[in-house]
Amino acid sequence: MDENSPVFAIAMAAELAEMHPQTLRQYDRLGLVVPGRTRGGSRRYSMRDIAQLREIARLGSEGVSLEGIRRVLELENENRALRSRVSELETALADQLINRPGARVFAASATGAAVPLRAGVRPQRNTQIVLWRPPH
């Protein structure tokens, strides 16, 4: 079962989270944990929602206000989304490196700028000799 699948009715979710169903309704109204809805409008909670409810209870027992809890959950969700995006980008990069080895090759110009080269082409080397004399 996917942790994001909304499968638990409010009574079961309240029991799993060790809370009263009215508390879950209040958290829904406050936007702390917003469950999925059936076509009829009934709330359906996922395992991730239940984990968040337990986290809310833990933070509340430590004295964190509801606004503080909302901010913590918001940051955790943002962190989770960013980690997921990084993972997607790492996978895409790995696929590109495997499927197109050497597709992007760069060399440094005389000024230090990056110059793209075609795969298999070597940069031209400057073999000129420059005589430097210190100023008098």
Coordinates of C-alpha atoms in Angstrom, one line a residue:
M1 CA 0.0 0.0 0.0
D2 CA 1.3 3.5 -0.9
E3 CA 1.8 5.7 2.1
N4 CA -0.1 8.5 0.3
S5 CA -3.2 6.5 -0.5
P6 CA -6.2 7.9 1.3
V7 CA -7.9 4.8 2.7
F8 CA -8.8 5.3 6.4
A9 CA -12.1 6.8 7.5
I10 CA -12.0 9.4 10.2
A11 CA -12.8 6.9 13.0
M12 CA -10.0 4.6 12.1
A13 CA -7.6 7.4 11.5
A14 CA -8.4 8.9 14.9
E15 CA -7.9 5.5 16.5
L16 CA -4.5 5.0 14.7
A17 CA -3.4 8.5 15.7
E18 CA -4.7 8.1 19.3
M19 CA -6.9 11.2 19.0
H20 CA -10.5 12.1 19.1
P21 CA -12.2 12.4 15.7
Q22 CA -13.2 16.0 16.5
T23 CA -9.5 16.8 16.9
L24 CA -8.9 15.5 13.3
R25 CA -11.8 17.7 12.0
Q26 CA -10.3 20.7 13.8
Y27 CA -6.9 20.1 12.3
D28 CA -8.5 19.7 8.9
R29 CA -10.2 23.1 9.3
L30 CA -6.9 24.7 10.4
G31 CA -5.1 23.1 7.4
L32 CA -2.6 21.1 9.5
V33 CA -3.6 17.8 8.0
V34 CA -5.9 17.9 5.1
P35 CA -7.2 14.4 4.2
G36 CA -8.5 13.3 0.8
R37 CA -12.2 13.2 0.2
T38 CA -14.5 10.7 -1.3
R39 CA -17.1 11.8 -3.9
G40 CA -19.6 12.0 -1.1
G41 CA -17.3 14.4 0.8
S42 CA -16.1 11.9 3.6
R43 CA -12.6 12.4 4.8
R44 CA -10.1 9.7 4.0
Y45 CA -6.7 9.7 5.7
S46 CA -3.5 8.1 4.4
M47 CA -0.7 6.6 6.4
R48 CA 1.3 9.7 5.8
D49 CA -1.6 11.8 7.3
I50 CA -1.6 9.6 10.3
A51 CA 2.2 10.0 10.8
Q52 CA 1.6 13.8 10.6
L53 CA -1.1 13.6 13.2
R54 CA 1.2 11.7 15.5
E55 CA 3.9 14.3 14.9
I56 CA 1.4 17.0 15.7
A57 CA 0.6 15.3 19.0
R58 CA 4.3 14.9 19.8
L59 CA 5.1 18.5 19.1
G60 CA 2.0 19.7 21.0
S61 CA 3.0 17.6 24.1
E62 CA 6.4 19.4 23.9
G63 CA 4.7 22.8 24.1
V64 CA 4.8 23.9 20.5
S65 CA 1.8 26.1 19.5
L66 CA -0.5 25.1 16.6
E67 CA 1.0 27.9 14.5
G68 CA 4.5 26.5 15.3
I69 CA 3.3 23.0 14.4
R70 CA 1.9 24.3 11.1
R71 CA 5.2 25.9 10.2
V72 CA 7.2 22.7 11.2
L73 CA 4.9 20.6 9.0
E74 CA 5.2 23.1 6.2
L75 CA 9.0 23.0 6.3
E76 CA 9.0 19.2 6.6
N77 CA 6.8 18.9 3.5
E78 CA 8.9 21.4 1.6
N79 CA 12.0 19.4 2.6
R80 CA 10.4 16.2 1.4
A81 CA 9.5 17.7 -1.9
L82 CA 13.0 19.1 -2.4
R83 CA 14.6 15.8 -1.6
S84 CA 12.3 14.1 -4.1
R85 CA 13.2 16.6 -6.8
V86 CA 17.0 16.2 -6.1
S87 CA 16.5 12.5 -6.4
E88 CA 14.7 12.9 -9.7
L89 CA 17.4 15.2 -11.0
E90 CA 20.2 12.8 -9.9
T91 CA 18.5 10.0 -11.7
A92 CA 18.1 12.1 -14.9
L93 CA 21.7 13.1 -14.7
A94 CA 22.8 9.5 -14.3
D95 CA 20.7 8.5 -17.2
Q96 CA 22.2 11.2 -19.4
L97 CA 25.7 10.2 -18.4
I98 CA 25.1 6.6 -19.2
N99 CA 23.2 7.2 -22.5
R100 CA 25.4 10.0 -23.8
P101 CA 29.0 9.6 -22.5
G102 CA 31.2 12.4 -23.5
A103 CA 28.3 14.4 -25.1
R104 CA 29.4 17.5 -23.3
V105 CA 33.1 18.3 -23.3
F106 CA 34.6 21.6 -22.3
A107 CA 38.1 23.1 -22.4
A108 CA 39.5 26.3 -21.1
S109 CA 40.3 29.2 -23.4
A110 CA 43.4 31.4 -23.0
T111 CA 41.2 33.8 -21.0
G112 CA 40.0 31.0 -18.7
A113 CA 36.5 30.8 -20.2
A114 CA 34.8 27.5 -20.8
V115 CA 34.7 26.5 -24.4
P116 CA 32.5 23.6 -25.5
L117 CA 34.0 21.0 -27.8
R118 CA 32.5 18.2 -29.8
A119 CA 33.0 14.8 -28.4
G120 CA 36.3 13.3 -29.7
V121 CA 37.8 16.6 -30.6
R122 CA 40.9 17.8 -28.7
P123 CA 41.5 21.5 -28.0
Q124 CA 44.2 23.2 -30.0
R125 CA 47.3 23.8 -28.0
N126 CA 49.1 27.1 -28.1
T127 CA 52.9 26.3 -28.2
Q128 CA 54.1 29.9 -28.7
I129 CA 56.9 31.0 -26.5
V130 CA 56.5 34.4 -24.8
L131 CA 59.4 36.2 -23.4
W132 CA 58.7 38.2 -20.3
R133 CA 60.9 41.0 -19.2
P134 CA 60.4 42.7 -15.9
P135 CA 59.8 46.4 -16.1
H136 CA 62.8 48.6 -15.4

